[in-house]
Structures are given as structure tokens and as C-alpha cells.
């Protein structure tokens, strides 16, 4: 077995690889150069420096696995690797503490002007009044993204006496309370925070999350720290906010382009910059090197790895009897999350009818995968979904019962979330014929489709016509339609399968129709983080 390591990796990881494979360490930053040599190797290990382009993957004729010593796989074309059947693994936990500690270092450096004071003192000055700082004690810290790193930052900030607020649509206020912090809405967080720190992935729904509009909402004199991904902040807007004095200071470890080119942030006195050092500690690098080496060797030997980013969604042969239910379970998970939104405390999955005689934990995993993918993207798969759910404090349980009315089999999700409970049921009629059959109190047969529009409306003549006319005027073709209501003249639910994606503008147009109350748009098969479809109100209760 031949393994190419194309970014610097600590010797602990290299030695581990050498016990089982022939290892080449070759620091090669140019994708063209990598393309010319990759054909000889069974595995490639990278950090963030190497760009694993589609061309590199195409040239890797023997490549079976790509290991990322770190969290973000944004430098790897995962879709191309999946297409080629190449496993991509990452090591999401090894550098959490280091990234959290770097964040705290940046926060304290900002509060006390440490870099500027250091340079001034070294140059012979003694400018005590110029570098008057602020205390962190009793200041509010706003954390955007309360995942692994955000939580560790919260613990450290609380220990310093900071008041911690967080925004993460998938963490409930109760979970926040257990961590000693307050979960708030995004705008509240922006208005309240004295210090703001970002701990999110850079994905379509979070790209440029901090722009001119969000900066406008912030407290004057706010300090901003980004130790996650450069693309989360629109750099131009940040510069403007800093220049105008709205933002008192920023500490930036990650940039839209790395290394940054002609970036004005590098010239500004109220900005601290570090060269993507969040994970650069001896401990984190050892952790990720060892985890990457272990997983790459396991994958090369055909074993299953915990952090495969793109494990195929196939289920093992032994479970072929329950295979037709897998698309239903992914549909229920993804549909639930997009329609009702998070956060989630507990998921009960009830299997009723003839299906309940089988062992169904792989189906539960499919459902969790569908749910988590909505906000964690394609890093979630069948191997890691239960662990990721557990790490996020989501409890899940299975209930089996043979008793059932109306169907031969039925799967019902009952989800507890922030004090409320929602249910969603689905069934498999025959091999490929899956349906959602109940949404809370609405009995309605929803046919799966790539683009689903759902509206709640007042059950009156003419509403459906007005809606379909609007869609027609927008050149959106309707492939199917179902309606459900609890009583004549009351609230009703309409579900439409449409052939094309529905823009926010068209959703707003539909919402402006008088009798339409809420509009939801669901893309059940999209395995990417999609937060565009936040829930408006509980439906069908
Ligand atoms: P994580 O997946 O554990 O946490 C991300 C959190 O973001 C999740 O809780 C998710 O629910 C939340 N989220 C998703 N969409 C959201 C939205 N629109 N609004 C608010 N929250 C949302 O990830 P992590 O391990 O904590 O890493 C966080 C980031 O830090 C990643 O981008 C990672 O690549 C980066 N990172 C940087 C360094 C560095 O060297 N600077 C080191 C490690 C990780
Ligand atoms: C990560 O995603 O793990 C960090 O950005 C650190 C790194 O790139 O090594």
C-alpha cells in the first residue's frame, strides 16, 4: 500500500502509517504537480494546505481513501471523490480544544490590545494610556454556532465571568440552560453581544452570514472574532464596520482567501490577524494525525471508519428485507427537519405493523441521517449519525408494535422539541412507493418529490386557484397536489409537488395571497445544510 502525505503531519501519524504502508511525505501545494504524481498512491492525507481538485481525484487511478487531518473538508472535492468511490474521512474532534483556546486567546488579546502594546513596547515606547483595555468580566459573549468548538468556548468564557448567549437553530433553550448559557434568536444575539465569536461551517446557508445588514444590527463597539471559516464574514462589510467605528475591533484567524491577498484587514490597527492557527498546537496536530492515520489504514483494509464523510448510503446485504424503508426513513428525517425545524430534544420512532417483526435500528439511523444532514450537510452518514446525534444531546428511541389500523406498515416520528411535540408518519405501499401519510393532525398523502411546496390556508373557495395561477405566472409546473383539512371552512393544508426549485421571491409572493397563512418549501433529497426553510408556526395542531 502506498500513501502520499501532502501537508506537514507530525511524526506520530507518519510512524503509524509506516508500520503498514509505504509512505511518501511530499509538501506539494500545486494541484498540477499533485495530479502528476497521485496516480501511484492508494491513499492521500492532507491538512488544509492541499487543494484536492476534481482533476487530482480523476488522476488518482488507484486512490481508495483521502484523509483530512482536521475538520473542514472544503479543500477536497467530496462529490467527485464519492462519484469515484473514494472514501473521504476527517477528524472532527482532535482539534476542538485548541480551536476553542485560540478563540479565547484572541478575545483576551482584543480586550487588552496585546499585539499593538507588544509592538509599541518593543519599539521603545511606554504608552500606558494608549492601550487602555476593557474587562471581559460581566461582558456578554455571543456565540454563533454551538457545536463542538462553540461549547468549549462557552465553558471557558463562563469561567471568566462572561454572560454567554448563543444562536444555533439546532440547540434548544433547555440544552443551553444545562450549559449555563442562554439560547437566543440571531438578531437578539447581534444586538446584545459585546463580543461575537463564530463557530459554524461555511456552507451555502451560512456563507457571508455576517454582512452589512447584520453589522447594522450589532451593538456599537462590538468586538468580532472569527476562528471558523473566512467565508462566514463578508470581509468588505467588516472593513467598513471597523473603519466607521461601529465595530471596535476584530480578531481574524481565517480569511476568504488564504493566504489573504490585498486584504485591507491586514493593514488596520484595530484588527488582530493570525494565519489559520486555530488547530496549530502540538496536541491537536498529534490528535488529528493519529486519528487520520488510524482511519486511513482501517479504510484501506476495508474496515468501517467512524468519520467517513461520504460513506455510500447503501445498507448491508443482511438488511435487504428492510431496504425499501430506507428512502422513507431519510425522507421522514429530512422532511421533518425542513418543515418543523429544530432544535430537537428527543425523537421517538414507532414502527407499526408487519415491519415491527424485524430489527430496525439501521432504519432509525437512516432517519437520523436525514435529519442531521439538513443542518450539518454531507459530513453526516450512516456510520456517524447516531454518534453525532448523541453528541448533540438528541435522545432517540424505537418503539415496536404489531397493532395497526388502515396500513400494513407505518412509521411515526414523534419529536419533542423546546416544550412542543410534532408527529410525522409515513408508509411503504410497495417496493418504491413511499408516502408521508400524516403531518400532526392532518391526514394527507404526500408523494415524495425533489421540490415540495406546502401551504396552510383558510379553507375557502378560490384559494387553490389563486395559488396555482401565481405558480403558472412564475412558469412553475405543478406535478401533483394533495389537500387535507380538519373541518370545512377551517385551516387546511395543501401540498404541491413542483418541477423546479422555488425561490424566496416566489415563496413571498404566495404568502401574500390573502387566505394563505404559512408557506413552506422542502427539498427532501438535498443532502446539504439548508436552513432557508425555517418553520413559521406549528402545523396541524
Ligand atoms: P460543529 O459541526 O461541531 O458545529 C457547528 C455548529 O454550527 C453546529 O452546532 C450547527 O448546528 C451550527 N449551525 C449550522 N448552521 C447554523 C446556522 N445557520 N446558524 C447557527 N448555527 C448553525 O463544528 P466545530 O467542530 O465546532 O467547528 C466549527 C467551525 O470551526 C468549522 O467551520 C470548522 O471547520 C472550523 N475550525 C477552524 C479551525 C481553525 O484552525 N481556525 C479549527 C477547527 C475547526
Ligand atoms: C480544521 O478545519 O480542522 C481547521 O481549519 C484546522 C486545519 O485546517 O488544519
Coordinates of C-alpha atoms and ligand atoms in Angstrom, one line a residue:
X1 CA 0.0 0.0 0.0
X2 CA 1.3 3.4 -0.9
X3 CA 0.2 6.6 1.0
X4 CA 1.0 10.1 0.0
X5 CA 1.1 12.8 2.8
X6 CA 1.0 16.1 1.0
X7 CA 0.9 18.6 4.0
X8 CA 3.2 18.5 7.1
X9 CA 2.0 15.8 9.5
X10 CA 3.5 15.1 13.0
X11 CA 5.8 12.1 13.2
X12 CA 3.4 10.1 15.4
X13 CA 1.0 9.8 12.5
X14 CA 3.7 9.1 9.9
X15 CA 5.2 6.4 12.1
X16 CA 1.9 4.7 12.5
X17 CA 1.3 4.8 8.7
X18 CA 4.8 3.4 8.1
X19 CA 4.1 0.3 10.1
X20 CA 1.7 -0.8 7.4
X21 CA 2.4 1.1 4.2
X22 CA 5.0 2.8 2.1
X23 CA 4.7 6.5 2.9
X24 CA 5.8 9.5 0.9
X25 CA 5.9 12.9 2.5
X26 CA 5.8 15.5 -0.2
X27 CA 4.7 19.0 0.5
X28 CA 3.1 19.8 -2.7
X29 CA 0.9 22.9 -3.0
X30 CA 0.3 23.0 -6.7
X31 CA -2.6 20.8 -7.8
X32 CA -1.0 20.3 -11.2
X33 CA 2.1 18.8 -9.5
X34 CA -0.1 16.6 -7.3
X35 CA -2.0 15.5 -10.4
X36 CA 1.2 14.3 -12.0
X37 CA 2.2 12.0 -9.0
X38 CA -1.1 10.9 -7.4
X39 CA -1.6 8.0 -9.8
X40 CA 0.8 5.8 -7.8
X41 CA -1.0 6.1 -4.5
X42 CA -3.7 4.2 -2.7
X43 CA -4.3 6.9 -0.2
X44 CA -3.8 10.7 0.2
X45 CA -3.6 12.5 3.5
X46 CA -3.9 16.3 3.6
X47 CA -4.4 19.2 6.1
X48 CA -5.9 22.4 4.7
X49 CA -2.9 23.4 2.5
X50 CA -3.5 20.9 -0.3
X51 CA -6.4 21.5 -2.8
X52 CA -7.8 18.1 -3.7
X53 CA -9.4 19.2 -7.0
X54 CA -11.6 17.0 -9.3
X55 CA -8.6 16.7 -11.6
X56 CA -6.4 15.4 -8.8
X57 CA -9.1 12.9 -7.9
X58 CA -9.5 11.9 -11.6
X59 CA -5.8 11.3 -11.8
X60 CA -5.7 9.2 -8.7
X61 CA -6.4 6.0 -10.5
X62 CA -5.5 3.8 -7.5
X63 CA -6.9 6.1 -4.9
X64 CA -9.2 4.5 -2.4
X65 CA -9.2 7.0 0.5
X66 CA -8.5 10.6 1.2
X67 CA -7.8 11.5 4.8
X68 CA -8.2 15.1 6.1
X69 CA -6.2 15.7 9.3
X70 CA -8.7 18.3 10.6
X71 CA -12.4 19.2 10.5
X72 CA -13.2 21.2 7.3
X73 CA -13.2 19.2 4.1
X74 CA -13.7 22.4 2.0
X75 CA -10.4 21.8 0.3
X76 CA -11.5 18.4 -1.0
X77 CA -14.0 17.9 -3.8
X78 CA -16.1 15.4 -1.9
X79 CA -18.7 14.9 -4.6
X80 CA -16.0 13.9 -7.1
X81 CA -14.5 11.5 -4.6
X82 CA -17.9 10.0 -3.9
X83 CA -18.5 9.6 -7.7
X84 CA -15.2 7.7 -7.9
X85 CA -16.0 5.6 -4.9
X86 CA -13.2 7.1 -2.9
X87 CA -13.8 7.3 0.9
X88 CA -13.1 10.8 2.4
X89 CA -12.5 10.8 6.2
X90 CA -11.9 13.7 8.6
X91 CA -11.0 14.0 12.2
X92 CA -13.6 16.4 13.7
X93 CA -12.8 16.1 17.4
X94 CA -9.0 16.2 17.6
X95 CA -8.6 20.0 17.4
X96 CA -11.7 21.2 19.2
X97 CA -9.9 22.3 22.4
X98 CA -7.1 24.0 20.5
X99 CA -9.5 26.0 18.4
X100 CA -11.5 27.0 21.5
X101 CA -8.3 28.1 23.3
X102 CA -7.2 30.1 20.3
X103 CA -10.6 31.8 20.3
X104 CA -10.2 32.8 23.9
X105 CA -6.7 34.0 23.3
X106 CA -8.0 36.2 20.5
X107 CA -10.8 37.6 22.7
X108 CA -8.4 38.5 25.5
X109 CA -5.9 39.9 23.1
X110 CA -8.6 42.2 21.6
X111 CA -9.8 43.3 25.0
X112 CA -6.4 44.3 26.2
X113 CA -4.7 45.4 22.9
X114 CA -1.9 42.9 23.5
X115 CA -0.4 42.8 19.9
X116 CA -0.3 46.6 19.5
X117 CA 1.0 47.1 23.0
X118 CA 3.7 44.5 22.4
X119 CA 4.9 46.1 19.2
X120 CA 4.9 49.6 20.8
X121 CA 6.8 48.5 23.9
X122 CA 9.4 46.6 21.8
X123 CA 10.0 49.7 19.7
X124 CA 11.0 51.6 22.8
X125 CA 7.7 53.4 23.6
X126 CA 5.9 53.3 27.0
X127 CA 2.3 54.1 26.1
X128 CA 0.2 53.1 29.1
X129 CA -2.8 55.3 28.5
X130 CA -3.0 54.5 24.8
X131 CA -3.6 50.8 25.5
X132 CA -6.5 51.2 28.0
X133 CA -8.4 47.9 27.6
X134 CA -11.8 46.5 28.7
X135 CA -12.6 43.8 31.2
X136 CA -14.3 40.6 30.0
X137 CA -16.0 40.1 33.4
X138 CA -19.7 40.7 33.1
X139 CA -19.5 41.4 29.3
X140 CA -21.8 39.4 27.0
X141 CA -20.3 36.9 24.6
X142 CA -22.4 36.0 21.6
X143 CA -21.6 32.6 20.1
X144 CA -22.8 31.8 16.6
X145 CA -22.8 28.0 16.2
X146 CA -22.9 25.9 19.4
X147 CA -21.3 22.8 18.1
X148 CA -18.1 21.2 19.4
X149 CA -15.9 24.3 19.5
X150 CA -18.7 26.8 20.4
X151 CA -19.5 24.7 23.5
X152 CA -15.9 24.7 24.7
X153 CA -15.6 28.4 24.1
X154 CA -18.8 28.9 26.2
X155 CA -17.3 26.9 29.1
X156 CA -14.1 29.0 29.2
X157 CA -16.0 32.3 28.8
X158 CA -18.3 31.4 31.7
X159 CA -15.3 30.7 33.9
X160 CA -14.1 34.2 33.2
X161 CA -17.4 35.6 34.4
X162 CA -18.8 36.4 30.9
X163 CA -22.5 36.3 30.3
X164 CA -22.9 33.8 27.4
X165 CA -25.6 33.9 24.7
X166 CA -25.7 31.6 21.7
X167 CA -27.5 31.2 18.5
X168 CA -27.8 27.8 17.0
X169 CA -31.1 26.8 15.5
X170 CA -30.4 23.1 16.4
X171 CA -29.8 23.6 20.1
X172 CA -32.8 24.1 22.4
X173 CA -33.1 26.6 25.2
X174 CA -33.2 23.7 27.6
X175 CA -29.9 22.3 26.3
X176 CA -28.5 25.8 26.5
X177 CA -29.6 26.2 30.1
X178 CA -27.8 22.9 31.0
X179 CA -24.6 24.5 29.6
X180 CA -25.2 27.7 31.7
X181 CA -26.0 29.9 28.7
X182 CA -28.9 31.4 27.0
X183 CA -30.1 30.4 23.5
X184 CA -31.5 33.5 21.7
X185 CA -32.5 34.4 18.2
X186 CA -29.9 35.7 15.7
X187 CA -30.9 39.3 15.8
X188 CA -31.1 39.3 19.7
X189 CA -27.6 37.9 19.8
X190 CA -26.3 40.5 17.4
X191 CA -28.0 43.3 19.4
X192 CA -26.8 42.1 22.8
X193 CA -23.2 40.8 22.3
X194 CA -20.2 42.9 23.4
X195 CA -18.0 40.2 21.9
X196 CA -19.2 38.0 19.0
X197 CA -17.5 34.7 18.0
X198 CA -18.2 32.4 15.1
X199 CA -18.1 28.6 15.2
X200 CA -20.0 27.5 12.1
X201 CA -19.2 25.6 8.9
X202 CA -19.1 27.7 5.8
X203 CA -21.9 26.3 3.7
X204 CA -24.5 27.9 1.4
X205 CA -26.8 28.8 4.3
X206 CA -24.0 30.4 6.4
X207 CA -21.8 32.0 3.7
X208 CA -21.5 35.7 4.4
X209 CA -23.8 35.3 7.4
X210 CA -22.1 38.5 8.7
X211 CA -22.7 41.2 6.2
X212 CA -23.6 44.9 6.2
X213 CA -27.2 44.2 7.3
X214 CA -26.1 42.1 10.3
X215 CA -23.4 44.6 11.3
X216 CA -26.0 47.3 11.3
X217 CA -28.0 45.4 13.9
X218 CA -24.9 44.9 16.2
X219 CA -24.2 46.8 19.4
X220 CA -21.9 49.8 18.7
X221 CA -18.4 49.0 19.9
X222 CA -18.7 45.2 19.4
X223 CA -15.6 43.0 19.0
X224 CA -15.8 40.2 16.5
X225 CA -13.7 37.0 16.4
X226 CA -13.6 34.5 13.6
X227 CA -11.7 31.3 14.2
X228 CA -14.0 29.2 12.0
X229 CA -14.0 29.9 8.2
X230 CA -13.3 33.1 6.3
X231 CA -16.3 32.9 4.1
X232 CA -18.7 33.4 7.1
X233 CA -17.9 37.1 7.1
X234 CA -18.2 39.4 4.1
X235 CA -14.7 41.0 4.6
X236 CA -15.7 44.2 2.7
X237 CA -18.5 44.8 5.2
X238 CA -16.3 44.0 8.2
X239 CA -13.7 46.5 7.0
X240 CA -16.4 49.2 6.6
X241 CA -17.7 48.5 10.1
X242 CA -14.2 48.8 11.5
X243 CA -13.4 51.9 9.6
X244 CA -16.7 53.6 10.7
X245 CA -16.1 52.7 14.3
X246 CA -19.3 50.6 14.6
X247 CA -17.0 47.6 15.3
X248 CA -14.4 48.3 17.9
X249 CA -12.0 45.5 16.9
X250 CA -11.8 42.2 15.2
X251 CA -9.6 39.1 15.5
X252 CA -9.4 37.1 12.4
X253 CA -7.7 33.6 12.1
X254 CA -9.4 32.6 8.8
X255 CA -9.8 34.6 5.6
X256 CA -12.0 34.4 2.5
X257 CA -8.8 33.7 0.5
X258 CA -5.9 32.0 2.3
X259 CA -3.2 33.3 2.4
X260 CA -5.0 36.7 2.1
X261 CA -4.3 38.8 -1.0
X262 CA -4.6 42.6 -0.9
X263 CA -6.8 42.2 2.2
X264 CA -7.3 45.6 4.0
X265 CA -7.9 43.9 7.3
X266 CA -4.1 43.2 7.4
X267 CA -3.4 47.0 7.5
X268 CA -5.9 48.0 10.2
X269 CA -4.8 48.9 13.7
X270 CA -8.0 47.6 15.4
X271 CA -7.6 44.1 13.8
X272 CA -5.6 41.2 15.1
X273 CA -4.7 38.6 12.5
X274 CA -3.3 35.1 12.8
X275 CA -2.5 32.7 9.9
X276 CA -5.2 30.0 10.4
X277 CA -3.6 28.9 13.7
X278 CA -6.8 27.6 15.5
X279 CA -5.7 24.0 15.3
X280 CA -1.9 24.7 15.4
X281 CA -0.9 23.1 18.7
X282 CA 1.3 20.1 19.2
X283 CA -1.5 18.3 20.9
X284 CA -4.2 19.0 18.2
X285 CA -1.8 18.1 15.4
X286 CA -0.9 14.9 17.1
X287 CA -4.5 14.0 17.7
X288 CA -5.6 14.7 14.2
X289 CA -2.5 13.0 12.7
X290 CA -3.1 9.8 14.7
X291 CA -6.8 9.8 14.0
X292 CA -6.3 10.4 10.3
X293 CA -3.6 7.7 10.1
X294 CA -5.7 5.1 12.0
X295 CA -8.8 5.8 9.9
X296 CA -7.0 5.8 6.6
X297 CA -5.3 2.4 7.4
X298 CA -8.7 1.0 8.5
X299 CA -10.4 2.2 5.3
X300 CA -7.6 0.7 3.2
X301 CA -8.0 -2.6 4.9
X302 CA -11.8 -2.5 4.2
X303 CA -12.9 -1.8 7.8
X304 CA -15.6 0.7 8.7
X305 CA -14.4 4.1 9.9
X306 CA -16.2 6.5 12.2
X307 CA -15.7 9.7 10.4
X308 CA -16.2 8.9 6.8
X309 CA -17.6 12.0 5.2
X310 CA -19.0 10.2 2.2
X311 CA -19.8 6.6 3.1
X312 CA -22.2 5.4 0.4
X313 CA -25.8 5.4 1.6
X314 CA -26.1 1.7 0.9
X315 CA -27.2 -0.7 3.7
X316 CA -25.5 -4.0 4.3
X317 CA -26.9 -7.1 2.4
X318 CA -28.2 -8.7 5.6
X319 CA -30.7 -5.9 5.9
X320 CA -32.0 -6.2 2.4
X321 CA -35.5 -7.0 3.6
X322 CA -35.9 -3.6 5.2
X323 CA -34.1 -1.8 2.4
X324 CA -37.3 -0.4 0.8
X325 CA -37.9 1.5 4.0
X326 CA -34.6 3.3 3.9
X327 CA -35.7 6.1 1.4
X328 CA -38.9 6.5 3.5
X329 CA -36.8 7.0 6.7
X330 CA -34.4 9.5 5.1
X331 CA -37.5 11.3 3.7
X332 CA -39.2 11.5 7.1
X333 CA -36.0 12.7 8.8
X334 CA -35.2 15.4 6.2
X335 CA -38.8 16.4 5.7
X336 CA -39.3 16.7 9.4
X337 CA -36.3 18.9 9.9
X338 CA -37.0 21.2 6.9
X339 CA -40.7 21.5 7.7
X340 CA -40.8 21.8 11.5
X341 CA -37.2 23.0 12.1
X342 CA -35.0 22.4 15.1
X343 CA -33.9 22.2 17.9
X344 CA -34.6 18.7 18.8
X345 CA -34.6 17.1 22.3
X346 CA -36.0 13.7 21.7
X347 CA -37.0 11.5 18.7
X348 CA -39.3 8.5 19.1
X349 CA -39.6 6.3 16.1
X350 CA -42.6 3.9 16.2
X351 CA -42.6 1.0 13.8
X352 CA -46.1 -0.5 13.4
X353 CA -47.5 -3.5 11.5
X354 CA -45.6 -6.3 9.8
X355 CA -42.4 -4.3 9.7
X356 CA -42.2 -4.4 13.5
X357 CA -41.1 -8.0 13.5
X358 CA -37.7 -7.1 12.1
X359 CA -34.7 -5.5 13.7
X360 CA -34.9 -1.9 12.5
X361 CA -32.0 0.1 14.1
X362 CA -30.5 0.7 10.6
X363 CA -33.7 2.4 9.7
X364 CA -33.5 4.6 12.8
X365 CA -30.0 5.5 11.6
X366 CA -31.3 6.5 8.2
X367 CA -33.9 8.8 9.8
X368 CA -31.3 10.4 12.0
X369 CA -29.0 10.8 8.9
X370 CA -31.8 12.6 7.0
X371 CA -32.5 14.9 10.0
X372 CA -28.9 15.8 10.8
X373 CA -27.9 16.4 7.1
X374 CA -30.3 19.3 7.0
X375 CA -28.1 21.3 9.3
X376 CA -24.7 19.5 9.2
X377 CA -24.5 18.8 5.5
X378 CA -23.0 15.8 3.9
X379 CA -20.5 15.1 6.7
X380 CA -23.3 13.1 8.2
X381 CA -23.7 9.5 7.1
X382 CA -25.0 6.1 8.4
X383 CA -21.8 5.4 10.2
X384 CA -21.6 8.6 12.3
X385 CA -25.2 9.8 12.5
X386 CA -26.1 8.0 15.9
X387 CA -22.8 9.3 17.5
X388 CA -23.4 12.9 16.1
X389 CA -27.0 12.8 17.4
X390 CA -25.8 11.7 20.8
X391 CA -23.0 14.3 21.0
X392 CA -25.7 16.9 20.3
X393 CA -27.8 15.6 23.2
X394 CA -30.6 14.3 21.0
X395 CA -32.2 11.3 22.6
X396 CA -33.7 8.7 20.3
X397 CA -35.7 5.6 21.0
X398 CA -37.5 2.9 19.0
X399 CA -41.0 1.5 19.7
X400 CA -42.3 -1.6 18.0
X401 CA -45.9 -2.6 17.8
X402 CA -47.8 -5.1 15.6
X403 CA -51.1 -3.3 16.1
X404 CA -52.1 -1.0 13.3
X405 CA -55.2 0.4 11.5
X406 CA -55.6 1.3 7.8
X407 CA -52.0 0.4 6.7
X408 CA -49.9 -2.8 6.6
X409 CA -46.9 -0.9 7.9
X410 CA -46.5 2.6 9.4
X411 CA -43.5 4.6 10.8
X412 CA -44.3 7.5 13.0
X413 CA -41.8 10.1 14.3
X414 CA -42.8 11.8 17.5
X415 CA -40.4 14.6 18.1
X416 CA -40.1 16.6 21.3
X417 CA -38.6 20.0 20.8
X418 CA -38.5 23.0 23.0
X419 CA -41.6 22.0 25.0
X420 CA -43.6 21.2 21.9
X421 CA -44.3 17.8 20.2
X422 CA -44.8 17.2 16.5
X423 CA -45.6 14.0 14.6
X424 CA -45.0 12.8 11.1
X425 CA -46.0 9.4 9.7
X426 CA -45.1 7.5 6.5
X427 CA -45.6 4.2 4.9
X428 CA -44.3 2.0 2.1
X429 CA -47.0 0.7 -0.2
X430 CA -44.8 -1.4 -2.4
X431 CA -41.0 -1.5 -3.2
X432 CA -40.6 2.1 -4.4
X433 CA -43.9 3.6 -3.4
X434 CA -43.3 5.6 -0.3
X435 CA -45.6 8.3 1.2
X436 CA -45.9 10.6 4.1
X437 CA -49.5 10.0 5.3
X438 CA -49.9 12.2 8.4
X439 CA -48.5 15.6 9.5
X440 CA -49.6 16.3 13.0
X441 CA -53.4 16.1 12.8
X442 CA -53.6 16.3 9.0
X443 CA -54.2 13.0 7.3
X444 CA -52.7 13.7 3.9
X445 CA -50.9 11.6 1.3
X446 CA -47.7 13.4 0.4
X447 CA -45.9 11.9 -2.6
X448 CA -42.1 12.4 -2.4
X449 CA -40.5 14.7 -4.9
X450 CA -37.4 16.8 -5.1
X451 CA -39.4 20.1 -4.6
X452 CA -42.4 20.2 -2.4
X453 CA -44.4 23.3 -1.6
X454 CA -46.7 23.2 1.5
X455 CA -49.2 26.0 2.4
X456 CA -51.6 26.3 5.3
X457 CA -54.7 28.3 4.3
X458 CA -58.2 29.2 5.2
X459 CA -60.5 26.6 3.5
X460 CA -62.5 28.9 1.2
X461 CA -63.4 28.8 -2.5
X462 CA -60.8 30.2 -4.8
X463 CA -57.6 29.9 -2.7
X464 CA -56.2 26.9 -4.7
X465 CA -57.0 28.7 -8.0
X466 CA -55.2 31.9 -6.9
X467 CA -52.1 29.8 -5.8
X468 CA -51.9 27.7 -9.0
X469 CA -52.4 30.9 -11.1
X470 CA -49.4 32.5 -9.3
X471 CA -47.3 29.5 -9.9
X472 CA -48.3 29.4 -13.6
X473 CA -47.4 33.1 -14.0
X474 CA -44.0 32.2 -12.5
X475 CA -43.6 29.4 -15.0
X476 CA -43.5 26.7 -12.3
X477 CA -45.0 23.4 -13.3
X478 CA -47.2 21.5 -10.8
X479 CA -46.6 17.8 -10.9
X480 CA -49.1 16.8 -8.2
X481 CA -51.3 18.2 -5.5
X482 CA -52.9 16.9 -2.3
X483 CA -55.1 18.7 0.2
X484 CA -56.1 17.9 3.8
X485 CA -58.3 19.6 6.3
X486 CA -59.7 19.0 9.7
X487 CA -63.1 20.6 9.2
X488 CA -64.8 22.6 6.3
X489 CA -64.0 26.3 6.4
X490 CA -61.2 25.8 9.0
X491 CA -57.5 25.7 8.4
X492 CA -56.4 23.4 5.6
X493 CA -53.0 22.1 4.3
X494 CA -52.1 22.0 0.7
X495 CA -49.1 20.1 -0.7
X496 CA -47.8 20.5 -4.2
X497 CA -45.1 18.6 -6.0
X498 CA -43.4 21.1 -8.3
X499 CA -40.8 20.5 -11.1
X500 CA -38.4 23.4 -10.2
X501 CA -36.9 24.9 -7.1
X502 CA -38.9 27.7 -5.5
X503 CA -37.1 31.0 -5.0
X504 CA -37.6 33.0 -1.8
X505 CA -39.3 35.7 -4.0
X506 CA -42.0 33.3 -5.3
X507 CA -42.5 32.0 -1.7
X508 CA -43.1 35.6 -0.6
X509 CA -45.5 36.1 -3.5
X510 CA -47.5 33.0 -2.5
X511 CA -47.5 34.2 1.1
X512 CA -49.0 37.5 0.1
X513 CA -52.2 35.7 -1.1
X514 CA -54.9 36.7 1.4
X515 CA -56.1 33.4 2.7
X516 CA -52.7 31.7 2.8
X517 CA -51.2 31.6 6.3
X518 CA -47.9 29.9 6.1
X519 CA -45.7 28.7 3.2
X520 CA -43.0 26.0 3.5
X521 CA -40.6 24.7 0.9
X522 CA -39.0 21.3 1.3
X523 CA -36.3 19.6 -0.8
X524 CA -36.2 16.2 0.8
X525 CA -33.3 14.7 -1.2
X526 CA -30.9 17.6 -0.9
X527 CA -28.1 16.4 1.3
X528 CA -26.7 19.8 2.2
X529 CA -27.2 22.2 5.0
X530 CA -30.4 24.0 4.2
X531 CA -31.7 26.5 6.6
X532 CA -33.7 28.5 4.2
X533 CA -36.9 27.0 5.3
X534 CA -37.5 27.9 8.9
X535 CA -40.8 26.9 10.4
X536 CA -43.4 29.6 10.8
X537 CA -45.8 28.1 13.3
X538 CA -46.8 24.6 14.4
X539 CA -48.9 22.9 11.8
X540 CA -51.9 20.8 12.1
X541 CA -52.5 21.0 15.8
Ligands
LIG1 P1 -19.6 21.5 14.6 O1 -20.2 20.9 13.4 O2 -19.4 20.7 15.9 O3 -20.5 22.8 15.0 C1 -21.1 23.7 14.1 C2 -22.4 24.2 14.6 O4 -23.0 25.2 13.7 C3 -23.5 23.1 14.8 O5 -23.9 23.0 16.1 C4 -24.6 23.5 13.9 O6 -25.9 23.2 14.4 C5 -24.4 25.0 13.8 N1 -25.0 25.6 12.7 C6 -25.2 25.2 11.4 N2 -25.8 26.1 10.7 C7 -26.1 27.2 11.5 C8 -26.6 28.4 11.3 N3 -27.1 28.8 10.1 N4 -26.7 29.3 12.4 C9 -26.2 29.0 13.6 N5 -25.6 27.8 13.8 C10 -25.6 26.9 12.8 O7 -18.3 22.2 14.1 P2 -17.0 22.6 15.0 O8 -16.1 21.4 15.1 O9 -17.4 23.3 16.2 O10 -16.2 23.6 14.0 C11 -16.8 24.9 13.8 C12 -16.0 25.6 12.7 O11 -14.6 25.8 13.1 C13 -15.9 24.8 11.4 O12 -16.1 25.7 10.3 C14 -14.5 24.2 11.3 O13 -14.0 24.0 10.1 C15 -13.8 25.4 12.0 N6 -12.5 25.1 12.6 C16 -11.5 26.0 12.4 C17 -10.2 25.8 13.0 C18 -9.1 26.8 12.8 O14 -8.0 26.3 12.7 N7 -9.4 28.0 12.8 C19 -10.0 24.6 13.7 C20 -11.1 23.7 13.9 C21 -12.3 23.9 13.3
LIG2 C1 -10.0 22.4 10.5 O1 -10.9 22.5 9.8 O2 -9.7 21.4 11.1 C2 -9.1 23.6 10.8 O3 -9.4 24.7 9.9 C3 -7.7 23.3 11.0 C4 -6.9 22.9 9.8 O4 -7.2 23.3 8.7 O5 -6.0 22.2 10.0

